[in-house]
Short mmCIF file of C-alpha atoms in Angstrom, two decimals:
data_model
loop_
_atom_site.label_atom_id
_atom_site.label_comp_id
_atom_site.label_asym_id
_atom_site.label_seq_id
_atom_site.Cartn_x
_atom_site.Cartn_y
_atom_site.Cartn_z
CA ALA A 360 -1.54 -7.52 11.06
CA GLN A 361 1.67 -9.76 9.63
CA SER A 362 0.80 -12.06 6.98
CA VAL A 363 2.68 -15.32 5.73
CA SER A 364 3.14 -16.36 2.99
CA GLN A 365 4.12 -20.42 2.12
CA HIS A 366 5.16 -20.75 -1.90
CA ASN A 367 3.82 -23.85 -2.31
CA HIS A 368 1.23 -26.61 -0.81
CA HIS A 369 1.79 -29.19 -1.80
CA VAL A 370 5.51 -30.67 -3.02
CA ILE A 371 6.48 -34.14 -3.85
CA LEU A 372 10.04 -35.28 -4.28
CA SER A 373 11.52 -38.50 -4.48
CA GLU A 374 14.34 -39.95 -1.96
CA ALA A 375 17.64 -38.21 -1.84
CA ALA A 376 15.96 -34.93 -3.35
CA SER A 377 16.77 -32.22 -1.86
CA LEU A 378 14.07 -29.70 -0.50
CA GLU A 379 13.69 -25.84 -0.35
CA LEU A 380 10.50 -24.59 0.93
CA GLY A 381 9.92 -21.33 0.21
CA CYS A 382 8.20 -19.03 3.42
CA ASN A 383 8.15 -14.77 3.52
CA TYR A 384 6.19 -13.05 5.81
CA SER A 385 5.20 -9.29 6.10
CA TYR A 386 5.70 -8.05 9.04
CA GLY A 387 8.78 -5.30 8.84
CA GLY A 388 9.64 -5.31 12.59
CA THR A 389 11.86 -6.97 14.59
CA VAL A 390 10.95 -11.11 14.33
CA ASN A 391 11.25 -14.51 15.96
CA LEU A 392 10.57 -17.23 12.92
CA PHE A 393 9.94 -20.96 12.85
CA TRP A 394 9.07 -23.63 10.94
CA TYR A 395 7.21 -27.01 12.35
CA VAL A 396 6.75 -30.22 11.20
CA GLN A 397 3.40 -31.86 11.60
CA TYR A 398 3.94 -35.71 10.76
CA PRO A 399 0.29 -37.61 10.28
CA GLY A 400 -1.83 -37.51 12.85
CA GLN A 401 0.26 -36.25 15.20
CA HIS A 402 0.19 -32.24 16.82
CA LEU A 403 3.33 -29.49 15.23
CA GLN A 404 7.00 -30.33 16.74
CA LEU A 405 9.64 -27.66 15.93
CA LEU A 406 12.10 -28.07 13.82
CA LEU A 407 14.28 -24.79 13.99
CA LYS A 408 13.93 -21.64 15.25
CA TYR A 409 15.31 -17.96 14.18
CA PHE A 410 15.58 -15.06 17.61
CA SER A 411 18.64 -12.95 16.77
CA GLY A 412 22.63 -13.61 14.93
CA ASP A 413 23.97 -16.15 12.47
CA PRO A 414 21.00 -15.72 9.86
CA LEU A 415 21.77 -19.85 8.93
CA VAL A 416 20.38 -21.56 11.72
CA LYS A 417 20.34 -25.25 11.24
CA GLY A 418 17.44 -27.84 13.43
CA ILE A 419 16.67 -31.17 13.73
CA LYS A 420 16.67 -33.95 11.80
CA GLY A 421 19.22 -32.15 9.27
CA PHE A 422 17.29 -29.04 8.37
CA GLU A 423 18.15 -25.65 7.87
CA ALA A 424 16.82 -22.15 7.06
CA GLU A 425 18.07 -18.91 5.78
CA PHE A 426 16.50 -15.80 7.10
CA ILE A 427 17.19 -12.86 4.93
CA LYS A 428 15.94 -9.63 5.70
CA SER A 429 15.49 -7.72 2.92
CA LYS A 430 13.54 -10.25 1.90
CA PHE A 431 10.76 -11.34 4.10
CA SER A 432 12.34 -15.01 3.81
CA PHE A 433 13.16 -17.89 6.17
CA ASN A 434 13.40 -20.66 2.87
CA LEU A 435 13.56 -24.29 5.10
CA ARG A 436 16.48 -26.32 3.28
CA LYS A 437 17.42 -30.10 3.68
CA PRO A 438 20.51 -31.46 1.45
CA SER A 439 18.82 -34.85 1.48
CA VAL A 440 14.98 -35.67 2.24
CA GLN A 441 14.08 -40.03 3.73
CA TRP A 442 10.56 -40.75 3.37
CA SER A 443 10.16 -40.77 6.29
CA ASP A 444 10.15 -36.16 5.80
CA THR A 445 6.52 -37.03 4.86
CA ALA A 446 4.88 -34.35 6.24
CA GLU A 447 3.20 -31.11 6.57
CA TYR A 448 5.63 -28.35 7.36
CA PHE A 449 4.84 -24.46 8.22
CA CYS A 450 6.81 -21.41 8.38
CA ALA A 451 4.83 -18.84 11.67
CA VAL A 452 6.26 -15.48 12.15
CA THR A 453 5.57 -13.64 15.83
CA ASN A 454 5.47 -11.06 17.49
CA ASP A 455 3.80 -9.01 20.05
CA TYR A 456 4.38 -12.43 21.42
CA LYS A 457 1.82 -13.91 18.58
CA LEU A 458 3.02 -16.51 15.84
CA SER A 459 0.67 -16.59 13.29
CA PHE A 460 1.25 -19.18 10.57
CA GLY A 461 1.43 -19.68 6.71
CA ALA A 462 -1.12 -21.56 4.87
CA GLY A 463 1.58 -25.03 5.29
CA THR A 464 3.54 -27.40 2.53
CA THR A 465 2.77 -30.89 2.04
CA VAL A 466 5.93 -32.82 1.16
CA THR A 467 4.82 -36.19 -0.09
CA VAL A 468 9.18 -38.22 -0.58
CA ARG A 469 8.56 -41.27 -2.75
CA ALA A 470 10.83 -44.37 -1.74
CA ASP B 806 4.28 -33.00 24.12
CA ALA B 807 4.89 -33.20 28.23
CA GLY B 808 4.19 -31.02 30.41
CA ILE B 809 1.25 -29.68 27.66
CA THR B 810 -2.70 -31.14 27.58
CA GLN B 811 -5.65 -31.11 25.90
CA SER B 812 -8.86 -32.63 26.67
CA PRO B 813 -10.74 -33.83 25.24
CA ARG B 814 -9.10 -35.11 22.22
CA HIS B 815 -11.66 -36.67 20.40
CA LYS B 816 -15.22 -34.67 20.26
CA VAL B 817 -18.98 -35.73 18.46
CA THR B 818 -21.24 -32.88 19.25
CA GLU B 819 -24.62 -31.44 17.78
CA THR B 820 -25.17 -27.83 16.42
CA GLY B 821 -26.60 -24.90 19.38
CA THR B 822 -24.73 -27.13 21.77
CA PRO B 823 -22.50 -25.34 24.31
CA VAL B 824 -18.85 -26.76 24.65
CA THR B 825 -15.96 -26.49 26.73
CA LEU B 826 -11.97 -27.86 25.60
CA ARG B 827 -9.30 -27.51 28.51
CA CYS B 828 -6.09 -26.87 28.15
CA HIS B 829 -4.00 -27.92 31.10
CA GLN B 830 -0.58 -27.57 31.47
CA THR B 831 3.26 -27.86 34.46
CA GLU B 832 4.52 -25.68 32.55
CA ASN B 833 4.06 -22.69 35.02
CA HIS B 834 3.66 -20.77 31.57
CA ARG B 835 2.27 -17.12 31.27
CA TYR B 836 1.20 -17.01 27.33
CA MET B 837 -1.26 -19.63 26.60
CA TYR B 838 -2.80 -19.97 23.13
CA TRP B 839 -6.20 -21.92 21.35
CA TYR B 840 -5.33 -22.00 18.10
CA ARG B 841 -7.41 -23.79 15.35
CA GLN B 842 -6.30 -26.26 11.76
CA ASP B 843 -7.98 -26.26 9.02
CA PRO B 844 -6.50 -27.71 5.57
CA GLY B 845 -5.45 -24.42 3.52
CA HIS B 846 -5.26 -22.54 6.42
CA GLY B 847 -2.80 -24.08 8.88
CA LEU B 848 -3.83 -22.55 12.50
CA ARG B 849 -5.12 -20.12 12.75
CA LEU B 850 -5.10 -17.71 16.38
CA ILE B 851 -8.73 -18.07 18.24
CA HIS B 852 -7.85 -16.05 21.77
CA TYR B 853 -4.49 -16.48 24.09
CA SER B 854 -3.51 -15.51 27.66
CA TYR B 855 -0.68 -13.46 29.03
CA GLY B 856 -1.55 -14.37 32.54
CA VAL B 857 -4.95 -15.23 34.89
CA LYS B 858 -7.89 -13.05 34.04
CA ASP B 859 -6.36 -11.60 31.20
CA THR B 860 -7.07 -12.47 28.13
CA ASP B 861 -7.37 -11.56 23.96
CA LYS B 862 -8.95 -12.32 20.68
CA GLY B 863 -6.96 -13.72 17.91
CA GLU B 864 -7.69 -13.21 14.32
CA VAL B 865 -11.10 -15.69 14.61
CA SER B 866 -12.31 -15.41 18.22
CA ASP B 867 -16.55 -14.91 16.69
CA GLY B 868 -18.07 -17.50 18.78
CA TYR B 869 -15.69 -18.65 20.88
CA SER B 870 -14.38 -17.96 24.52
CA VAL B 871 -11.99 -18.25 27.38
CA SER B 872 -11.44 -18.55 30.58
CA ARG B 873 -7.97 -18.86 33.03
CA SER B 874 -8.44 -18.79 36.56
CA LYS B 875 -4.93 -21.37 37.49
CA THR B 876 -2.62 -20.15 35.38
CA GLU B 877 -1.83 -24.01 34.59
CA ASP B 878 -5.87 -23.98 32.87
CA PHE B 879 -7.12 -22.46 29.36
CA LEU B 880 -10.86 -23.45 28.92
CA LEU B 881 -11.76 -22.50 25.16
CA THR B 882 -15.73 -22.70 25.21
CA LEU B 883 -18.40 -23.01 21.56
CA GLU B 884 -20.82 -21.11 23.41
CA SER B 885 -23.56 -22.64 21.01
CA ALA B 886 -21.15 -24.61 18.17
CA THR B 887 -22.07 -24.14 14.42
CA SER B 888 -20.93 -27.07 11.72
CA SER B 889 -18.27 -24.33 11.08
CA GLN B 890 -16.53 -24.96 14.58
CA THR B 891 -15.96 -28.63 12.77
CA SER B 892 -11.74 -28.71 13.18
CA VAL B 893 -8.79 -29.30 15.68
CA TYR B 894 -8.24 -27.65 18.33
CA PHE B 895 -5.06 -27.04 19.23
CA CYS B 896 -3.28 -24.95 22.53
CA ALA B 897 -0.06 -23.80 22.81
CA ILE B 898 2.67 -22.33 26.17
CA SER B 899 4.84 -20.34 26.01
CA GLU B 900 7.15 -17.81 28.80
CA PRO B 901 9.25 -15.82 26.23
CA GLU B 902 10.31 -13.57 30.08
CA THR B 903 12.77 -16.56 31.13
CA GLY B 904 14.83 -16.88 27.56
CA VAL B 905 12.54 -19.42 26.63
CA TYR B 906 10.74 -17.57 23.88
CA GLY B 907 8.91 -21.16 22.17
CA TYR B 908 5.93 -22.73 21.77
CA THR B 909 5.16 -26.28 22.35
CA PHE B 910 1.99 -27.55 21.14
CA GLY B 911 -0.54 -29.83 22.50
CA SER B 912 -1.73 -32.91 21.11
CA GLY B 913 -5.34 -32.11 20.08
CA THR B 914 -8.81 -31.70 20.16
CA ARG B 915 -10.56 -32.84 17.07
CA LEU B 916 -13.92 -31.13 17.16
CA THR B 917 -17.28 -32.75 15.07
CA VAL B 918 -20.04 -30.76 14.88
CA VAL B 919 -22.86 -32.28 13.79
#
């Protein structure tokens, strides 16, 4: 069974700092990759997704992610975070129509 | 999200009682999923459906059953609720065949078993 690993459990940043969240997956076949965000008290919202093509994917709210196939990684980045980026972030990988999630990273942005 | 609703939004129930959660979609998507969200575990797949009356187990299916008698409805049943099933439950839908390969999540059901 495939697994998804997120390297950081909790990240604390100041506004305007850069953010990078790590994600690695174990499955070696063709995968589709996602990053979701969950703001406090809300449901999951899609930030970005990768299916094929350009490995650098741009999503909403200034987020981007890079797929590195050789490293089985799909790291999320944002050059300058805002207080409103405080949320929990989930990396997810799909194969055979089922989505597997990492444990999540809580990001706290301090004003 | 538009097109997918979960009910109830909150429920408190007693240990040993049966509980049914409902997921309703208006998108005519083929795939439907039930996940539970617990701190430190992310979201874990309970069961999923790939068509009417076609369901399969996920990674944490023990103690849960599902039914899908119509395209738009996917029910999750806890036959005899236990405290370990206290969680937030999310339904998701997906339709890969049309090229719209993404997952839309419902707003969640917060279940407390006392």
